[in-house]
PDB file of C-alpha atoms in Angstrom:
ATOM      1  CA  MET A   1      -7.270 -26.277 -23.805  1.00 56.00           C
ATOM      2  CA  LYS A   2     -10.136 -23.796 -23.829  1.00 50.00           C
ATOM      3  CA  MET A   3     -11.950 -22.902 -27.041  1.00 55.00           C
ATOM      4  CA  THR A   4     -15.226 -21.229 -27.850  1.00 49.00           C
ATOM      5  CA  GLY A   5     -17.934 -23.814 -28.267  1.00 45.00           C
ATOM      6  CA  GLU A   6     -20.281 -25.927 -26.224  1.00 43.00           C
ATOM      7  CA  ASP A   7     -18.301 -25.453 -23.033  1.00 43.00           C
ATOM      8  CA  GLY A   8     -18.488 -21.662 -23.402  1.00 40.00           C
ATOM      9  CA  ALA A   9     -14.810 -21.341 -22.563  1.00 40.00           C
ATOM     10  CA  GLU A  10     -12.676 -18.443 -23.653  1.00 43.00           C
ATOM     11  CA  GLY A  11     -10.569 -18.913 -26.796  1.00 44.00           C
ATOM     12  CA  SER A  12      -7.972 -16.485 -25.505  1.00 52.00           C
ATOM     13  CA  GLU A  13      -6.380 -19.258 -23.431  1.00 76.00           C
ATOM     14  CA  ILE A  14      -5.396 -21.369 -26.447  1.00 82.00           C
ATOM     15  CA  THR A  15      -1.677 -22.168 -26.456  1.00 86.00           C
ATOM     16  CA  MET A  16       0.710 -23.562 -29.047  1.00 86.00           C
ATOM     17  CA  ASP A  17       0.895 -26.765 -26.968  1.00 88.00           C
ATOM     18  CA  ASP A  18      -2.862 -27.153 -27.447  1.00 88.00           C
ATOM     19  CA  VAL A  19      -2.382 -26.893 -31.205  1.00 88.00           C
ATOM     20  CA  LYS A  20       0.417 -29.478 -31.094  1.00 91.00           C
ATOM     21  CA  ASN A  21      -1.843 -31.864 -29.161  1.00 92.00           C
ATOM     22  CA  LEU A  22      -4.595 -31.427 -31.745  1.00 92.00           C
ATOM     23  CA  ILE A  23      -2.126 -32.129 -34.551  1.00 93.00           C
ATOM     24  CA  LYS A  24      -0.957 -35.247 -32.693  1.00 93.00           C
ATOM     25  CA  LYS A  25      -4.557 -36.476 -32.476  1.00 94.00           C
ATOM     26  CA  LYS A  26      -5.023 -35.742 -36.182  1.00 93.00           C
ATOM     27  CA  ASP A  27      -1.942 -37.817 -36.996  1.00 94.00           C
ATOM     28  CA  GLU A  28      -3.264 -40.690 -34.858  1.00 95.00           C
ATOM     29  CA  ILE A  29      -6.611 -40.614 -36.672  1.00 95.00           C
ATOM     30  CA  GLU A  30      -4.831 -40.651 -40.045  1.00 93.00           C
ATOM     31  CA  GLU A  31      -2.789 -43.667 -38.939  1.00 94.00           C
ATOM     32  CA  GLN A  32      -5.961 -45.511 -37.929  1.00 94.00           C
ATOM     33  CA  ILE A  33      -7.631 -44.694 -41.252  1.00 93.00           C
ATOM     34  CA  LYS A  34      -4.574 -46.010 -43.090  1.00 93.00           C
ATOM     35  CA  ALA A  35      -4.633 -49.215 -41.038  1.00 92.00           C
ATOM     36  CA  TYR A  36      -8.270 -49.891 -41.953  1.00 90.00           C
ATOM     37  CA  HIS A  37      -7.517 -49.119 -45.608  1.00 90.00           C
ATOM     38  CA  ASP A  38      -4.741 -51.705 -45.406  1.00 90.00           C
ATOM     39  CA  VAL A  39      -7.281 -54.252 -44.117  1.00 89.00           C
ATOM     40  CA  LEU A  40      -9.524 -53.572 -47.106  1.00 88.00           C
ATOM     41  CA  GLU A  41      -6.605 -53.823 -49.510  1.00 88.00           C
ATOM     42  CA  ASP A  42      -5.620 -57.150 -47.983  1.00 85.00           C
ATOM     43  CA  GLN A  43      -9.144 -58.383 -48.617  1.00 85.00           C
ATOM     44  CA  GLY A  44      -8.909 -57.092 -52.187  1.00 84.00           C
ATOM     45  CA  VAL A  45     -12.112 -55.024 -52.045  1.00 85.00           C
ATOM     46  CA  GLY A  46     -11.153 -51.481 -51.109  1.00 79.00           C
ATOM     47  CA  VAL A  47     -13.754 -49.000 -49.845  1.00 80.00           C
ATOM     48  CA  GLU A  48     -16.228 -49.420 -52.703  1.00 79.00           C
ATOM     49  CA  GLY A  49     -15.651 -53.001 -53.883  1.00 81.00           C
ATOM     50  CA  PRO A  50     -18.789 -55.262 -54.084  1.00 85.00           C
ATOM     51  CA  LEU A  51     -19.456 -57.733 -51.280  1.00 84.00           C
ATOM     52  CA  VAL A  52     -21.754 -59.964 -53.345  1.00 81.00           C
ATOM     53  CA  ASP A  53     -20.961 -62.239 -56.267  1.00 79.00           C
ATOM     54  CA  ALA A  54     -22.402 -62.125 -59.780  1.00 80.00           C
ATOM     55  CA  GLU A  55     -25.493 -63.967 -58.609  1.00 80.00           C
ATOM     56  CA  GLY A  56     -26.137 -61.593 -55.720  1.00 83.00           C
ATOM     57  CA  TYR A  57     -24.951 -63.867 -52.919  1.00 86.00           C
ATOM     58  CA  PRO A  58     -22.500 -62.769 -50.210  1.00 85.00           C
ATOM     59  CA  ARG A  59     -18.976 -63.410 -51.321  1.00 84.00           C
ATOM     60  CA  ALA A  60     -17.371 -66.434 -49.688  1.00 82.00           C
ATOM     61  CA  ASP A  61     -13.804 -65.506 -50.637  1.00 84.00           C
ATOM     62  CA  VAL A  62     -13.547 -62.504 -48.263  1.00 81.00           C
ATOM     63  CA  ASN A  63     -14.138 -61.778 -44.576  1.00 87.00           C
ATOM     64  CA  LEU A  64     -17.391 -59.823 -44.790  1.00 85.00           C
ATOM     65  CA  TYR A  65     -17.475 -58.916 -41.088  1.00 88.00           C
ATOM     66  CA  MET A  66     -13.933 -57.541 -41.170  1.00 89.00           C
ATOM     67  CA  ILE A  67     -14.640 -55.533 -44.339  1.00 89.00           C
ATOM     68  CA  ARG A  68     -17.879 -54.007 -43.039  1.00 90.00           C
ATOM     69  CA  ASP A  69     -16.216 -53.164 -39.718  1.00 91.00           C
ATOM     70  CA  ALA A  70     -13.268 -51.502 -41.479  1.00 89.00           C
ATOM     71  CA  ARG A  71     -15.523 -49.491 -43.784  1.00 91.00           C
ATOM     72  CA  HIS A  72     -17.680 -48.357 -40.878  1.00 92.00           C
ATOM     73  CA  ASN A  73     -14.645 -47.296 -38.839  1.00 92.00           C
ATOM     74  CA  ILE A  74     -13.145 -45.432 -41.800  1.00 91.00           C
ATOM     75  CA  SER A  75     -16.385 -43.463 -42.195  1.00 92.00           C
ATOM     76  CA  CYS A  76     -16.447 -42.554 -38.489  1.00 94.00           C
ATOM     77  CA  LEU A  77     -12.757 -41.651 -38.414  1.00 94.00           C
ATOM     78  CA  GLN A  78     -13.125 -39.447 -41.482  1.00 93.00           C
ATOM     79  CA  ASN A  79     -15.801 -37.457 -39.624  1.00 94.00           C
ATOM     80  CA  ASP A  80     -13.480 -37.210 -36.605  1.00 94.00           C
ATOM     81  CA  HIS A  81     -10.672 -36.073 -38.905  1.00 94.00           C
ATOM     82  CA  LYS A  82     -12.839 -33.337 -40.426  1.00 94.00           C
ATOM     83  CA  ALA A  83     -13.859 -32.121 -36.948  1.00 94.00           C
ATOM     84  CA  ILE A  84     -10.311 -31.995 -35.588  1.00 93.00           C
ATOM     85  CA  MET A  85      -9.056 -30.156 -38.682  1.00 94.00           C
ATOM     86  CA  ALA A  86     -11.703 -27.504 -37.983  1.00 93.00           C
ATOM     87  CA  GLN A  87     -10.502 -27.281 -34.366  1.00 92.00           C
ATOM     88  CA  ILE A  88      -6.893 -26.871 -35.501  1.00 91.00           C
ATOM     89  CA  GLU A  89      -7.883 -24.097 -37.920  1.00 91.00           C
ATOM     90  CA  GLU A  90      -9.863 -22.294 -35.214  1.00 91.00           C
ATOM     91  CA  ALA A  91      -7.039 -22.612 -32.683  1.00 89.00           C
ATOM     92  CA  LEU A  92      -4.461 -21.260 -35.140  1.00 90.00           C
ATOM     93  CA  HIS A  93      -6.783 -18.356 -35.977  1.00 90.00           C
ATOM     94  CA  MET A  94      -7.138 -17.540 -32.271  1.00 89.00           C
ATOM     95  CA  LEU A  95      -3.381 -17.658 -31.734  1.00 88.00           C
ATOM     96  CA  HIS A  96      -2.776 -15.415 -34.744  1.00 88.00           C
ATOM     97  CA  ALA A  97      -5.415 -12.915 -33.625  1.00 88.00           C
ATOM     98  CA  ARG A  98      -3.989 -12.795 -30.103  1.00 87.00           C
ATOM     99  CA  GLU A  99      -0.415 -12.289 -31.353  1.00 87.00           C
ATOM    100  CA  LYS A 100      -1.593  -9.548 -33.710  1.00 88.00           C
ATOM    101  CA  ALA A 101      -3.427  -7.761 -30.882  1.00 88.00           C
ATOM    102  CA  LYS A 102      -0.365  -8.039 -28.620  1.00 87.00           C
ATOM    103  CA  LYS A 103       1.868  -6.618 -31.358  1.00 87.00           C
ATOM    104  CA  GLU A 104      -0.497  -3.685 -31.861  1.00 86.00           C
ATOM    105  CA  ARG A 105      -0.570  -2.984 -28.111  1.00 85.00           C
ATOM    106  CA  ASP A 106       3.225  -3.116 -27.909  1.00 82.00           C
ATOM    107  CA  GLU A 107       3.589  -0.760 -30.878  1.00 80.00           C
ATOM    108  CA  ALA A 108       1.077   1.669 -29.387  1.00 78.00           C
ATOM    109  CA  ALA A 109       2.862   1.598 -26.041  1.00 75.00           C
ATOM    110  CA  SER A 110       6.213   2.320 -27.702  1.00 70.00           C
ATOM    111  CA  GLN A 111       4.801   5.474 -29.292  1.00 66.00           C
ATOM    112  CA  GLU A 112       4.321   7.196 -25.947  1.00 60.00           C
ATOM    113  CA  GLU A 113       6.891   6.758 -23.202  1.00 57.00           C
ATOM    114  CA  PRO A 114       6.799   8.520 -19.820  1.00 56.00           C
ATOM    115  CA  MET A 115       9.490  11.188 -19.615  1.00 48.00           C
ATOM    116  CA  GLU A 116      10.700   9.864 -16.293  1.00 49.00           C
ATOM    117  CA  GLN A 117      11.831   6.701 -18.057  1.00 52.00           C
ATOM    118  CA  GLN A 118      13.892   8.717 -20.496  1.00 48.00           C
ATOM    119  CA  VAL A 119      16.901   9.530 -18.310  1.00 49.00           C
ATOM    120  CA  THR A 120      18.819  10.968 -21.289  1.00 60.00           C
ATOM    121  CA  LEU A 121      15.895  12.996 -22.661  1.00 66.00           C
ATOM    122  CA  LEU A 122      17.128  16.281 -24.126  1.00 77.00           C
ATOM    123  CA  PRO A 123      15.277  19.583 -23.729  1.00 90.00           C
ATOM    124  CA  PRO A 124      13.234  20.820 -26.735  1.00 93.00           C
ATOM    125  CA  PHE A 125      14.765  23.212 -29.251  1.00 95.00           C
ATOM    126  CA  ALA A 126      11.584  24.152 -31.146  1.00 96.00           C
ATOM    127  CA  ARG A 127       7.819  24.278 -30.761  1.00 96.00           C
ATOM    128  CA  VAL A 128       4.960  23.695 -33.222  1.00 96.00           C
ATOM    129  CA  ASP A 129       2.612  26.694 -33.239  1.00 95.00           C
ATOM    130  CA  ALA A 130       0.466  25.857 -36.287  1.00 95.00           C
ATOM    131  CA  VAL A 131      -0.612  22.715 -38.171  1.00 96.00           C
ATOM    132  CA  THR A 132      -2.830  22.802 -41.280  1.00 95.00           C
ATOM    133  CA  ASP A 133      -5.512  20.130 -41.664  1.00 94.00           C
ATOM    134  CA  GLY A 134      -4.807  17.738 -44.522  1.00 94.00           C
ATOM    135  CA  SER A 135      -1.094  18.504 -44.539  1.00 95.00           C
ATOM    136  CA  PRO A 136       1.756  15.990 -44.250  1.00 96.00           C
ATOM    137  CA  ALA A 137       2.411  17.262 -40.711  1.00 96.00           C
ATOM    138  CA  SER A 138      -1.228  16.724 -39.736  1.00 95.00           C
ATOM    139  CA  GLY A 139      -1.241  13.257 -41.285  1.00 95.00           C
ATOM    140  CA  ALA A 140       1.874  12.302 -39.321  1.00 95.00           C
ATOM    141  CA  GLY A 141       0.198  13.285 -36.045  1.00 95.00           C
ATOM    142  CA  LEU A 142       2.010  16.547 -35.298  1.00 96.00           C
ATOM    143  CA  LYS A 143      -0.042  18.861 -33.055  1.00 96.00           C
ATOM    144  CA  VAL A 144       0.078  22.507 -32.028  1.00 96.00           C
ATOM    145  CA  GLY A 145       2.068  22.839 -28.812  1.00 95.00           C
ATOM    146  CA  ASP A 146       4.337  19.870 -29.502  1.00 95.00           C
ATOM    147  CA  GLU A 147       7.889  20.589 -28.328  1.00 95.00           C
ATOM    148  CA  VAL A 148      10.436  19.220 -30.780  1.00 96.00           C
ATOM    149  CA  ILE A 149      13.445  17.284 -29.440  1.00 94.00           C
ATOM    150  CA  GLU A 150      14.351  15.502 -32.677  1.00 94.00           C
ATOM    151  CA  PHE A 151      13.668  16.318 -36.326  1.00 96.00           C
ATOM    152  CA  GLY A 152      15.510  13.967 -38.668  1.00 95.00           C
ATOM    153  CA  SER A 153      19.198  14.538 -38.057  1.00 94.00           C
ATOM    154  CA  VAL A 154      18.526  17.734 -36.082  1.00 94.00           C
ATOM    155  CA  ASN A 155      18.419  17.501 -32.299  1.00 92.00           C
ATOM    156  CA  THR A 156      18.975  19.673 -29.233  1.00 89.00           C
ATOM    157  CA  SER A 157      22.747  19.245 -29.289  1.00 89.00           C
ATOM    158  CA  ASN A 158      23.274  20.368 -32.904  1.00 92.00           C
ATOM    159  CA  PHE A 159      20.347  22.757 -33.497  1.00 92.00           C
ATOM    160  CA  GLN A 160      21.436  26.305 -34.345  1.00 91.00           C
ATOM    161  CA  ASN A 161      18.459  27.873 -36.130  1.00 93.00           C
ATOM    162  CA  LEU A 162      15.354  27.011 -38.141  1.00 93.00           C
ATOM    163  CA  GLN A 163      17.473  26.850 -41.290  1.00 93.00           C
ATOM    164  CA  ASN A 164      18.756  23.507 -39.977  1.00 94.00           C
ATOM    165  CA  ILE A 165      15.233  22.066 -40.102  1.00 95.00           C
ATOM    166  CA  ALA A 166      14.534  23.682 -43.485  1.00 94.00           C
ATOM    167  CA  ALA A 167      17.636  22.071 -44.960  1.00 94.00           C
ATOM    168  CA  VAL A 168      16.643  18.611 -43.677  1.00 94.00           C
ATOM    169  CA  VAL A 169      13.146  19.035 -45.124  1.00 95.00           C
ATOM    170  CA  GLN A 170      14.423  20.113 -48.552  1.00 92.00           C
ATOM    171  CA  HIS A 171      16.802  17.172 -48.779  1.00 93.00           C
ATOM    172  CA  SER A 172      14.200  14.656 -47.571  1.00 93.00           C
ATOM    173  CA  GLU A 173      11.277  15.275 -49.918  1.00 93.00           C
ATOM    174  CA  GLY A 174       9.393  11.997 -50.287  1.00 93.00           C
ATOM    175  CA  LYS A 175      11.481  10.323 -47.574  1.00 94.00           C
ATOM    176  CA  PRO A 176      10.205   9.618 -44.024  1.00 95.00           C
ATOM    177  CA  LEU A 177      11.829  11.596 -41.225  1.00 95.00           C
ATOM    178  CA  ARG A 178      11.941  10.462 -37.599  1.00 95.00           C
ATOM    179  CA  VAL A 179      10.398  13.162 -35.434  1.00 96.00           C
ATOM    180  CA  ALA A 180      10.237  13.133 -31.632  1.00 95.00           C
ATOM    181  CA  VAL A 181       8.299  15.647 -29.546  1.00 94.00           C
ATOM    182  CA  ILE A 182       7.267  16.206 -25.954  1.00 93.00           C
ATOM    183  CA  ARG A 183       3.483  16.300 -25.586  1.00 91.00           C
ATOM    184  CA  SER A 184       1.698  16.586 -22.248  1.00 88.00           C
ATOM    185  CA  GLY A 185       4.839  15.480 -20.437  1.00 84.00           C
ATOM    186  CA  GLN A 186       5.372  12.421 -22.637  1.00 87.00           C
ATOM    187  CA  LYS A 187       7.733  11.618 -25.469  1.00 90.00           C
ATOM    188  CA  VAL A 188       5.890  10.922 -28.711  1.00 92.00           C
ATOM    189  CA  GLN A 189       7.601   9.584 -31.833  1.00 94.00           C
ATOM    190  CA  MET A 190       6.257   9.748 -35.365  1.00 96.00           C
ATOM    191  CA  SER A 191       7.290   9.440 -39.003  1.00 96.00           C
ATOM    192  CA  LEU A 192       6.862  12.602 -41.099  1.00 96.00           C
ATOM    193  CA  THR A 193       7.394  12.569 -44.873  1.00 95.00           C
ATOM    194  CA  PRO A 194       7.937  16.004 -46.484  1.00 96.00           C
ATOM    195  CA  GLN A 195       5.994  16.112 -49.749  1.00 95.00           C
ATOM    196  CA  ARG A 196       4.003  18.298 -52.113  1.00 94.00           C
ATOM    197  CA  TRP A 197       0.388  18.793 -51.124  1.00 94.00           C
ATOM    198  CA  SER A 198      -2.423  21.248 -51.854  1.00 93.00           C
ATOM    199  CA  GLY A 199      -1.015  23.871 -49.468  1.00 91.00           C
ATOM    200  CA  ARG A 200       2.278  25.718 -49.147  1.00 90.00           C
ATOM    201  CA  GLY A 201       5.611  24.074 -48.456  1.00 91.00           C
ATOM    202  CA  LEU A 202       6.337  20.410 -47.843  1.00 95.00           C
ATOM    203  CA  LEU A 203       5.089  20.089 -44.256  1.00 96.00           C
ATOM    204  CA  GLY A 204       2.028  22.260 -43.651  1.00 95.00           C
ATOM    205  CA  CYS A 205       3.071  23.384 -40.206  1.00 95.00           C
ATOM    206  CA  ASN A 206       4.894  26.274 -38.542  1.00 95.00           C
ATOM    207  CA  ILE A 207       7.788  25.651 -36.171  1.00 95.00           C
ATOM    208  CA  VAL A 208       9.370  28.315 -33.971  1.00 95.00           C
ATOM    209  CA  PRO A 209      12.560  28.050 -31.917  1.00 94.00           C
ATOM    210  CA  VAL A 210      12.426  27.679 -28.140  1.00 89.00           C
ATOM    211  CA  GLN A 211      14.428  30.264 -26.228  1.00 78.00           C
ATOM    212  CA  ARG A 212      17.136  28.586 -24.176  1.00 66.00           C
TER     213      ARG A 212
END
């Protein structure tokens, strides 16, 4: 296991097996603490019970050496327990952070896919020739020059005219639409929600058909 700390090792190499080993050690420490508590209970003094009698002399009815040894070991083990709990927390935090970063990378990679990997990629049926700043289209990531291959339920195979897109927009106000475009030779997917804004229409962009 490698964690940040005195050894200067990288925390990125923490694994779930490392966490399980730490938890196992924690359980072992807790078992040892319980065993020493049992010793104290058997002696009838506990952790705080007095070891001298009413006159201030060492008690003769208990094993003083065994009690002091148990109390000392409990104190040491409690420190060990606190330290290993901190290690477990740090390891879990590292694992969570690494999984979150991996998820973000995977999601980013899925947004842009090389066209050559899309063997069934359809040709575009429309092109974006204007996008207004602050509009729903701008917020969704639509850019001038994007070639549209999917707009909600409209795609290359069923597109007839721009009225098809207008109808989808009107019936989807406030609802996210799946939009796919070709940008710089790559397929880019986004979610566009038609909605009222400070400008005209529900999108804030201008789309023109592509001559086929």
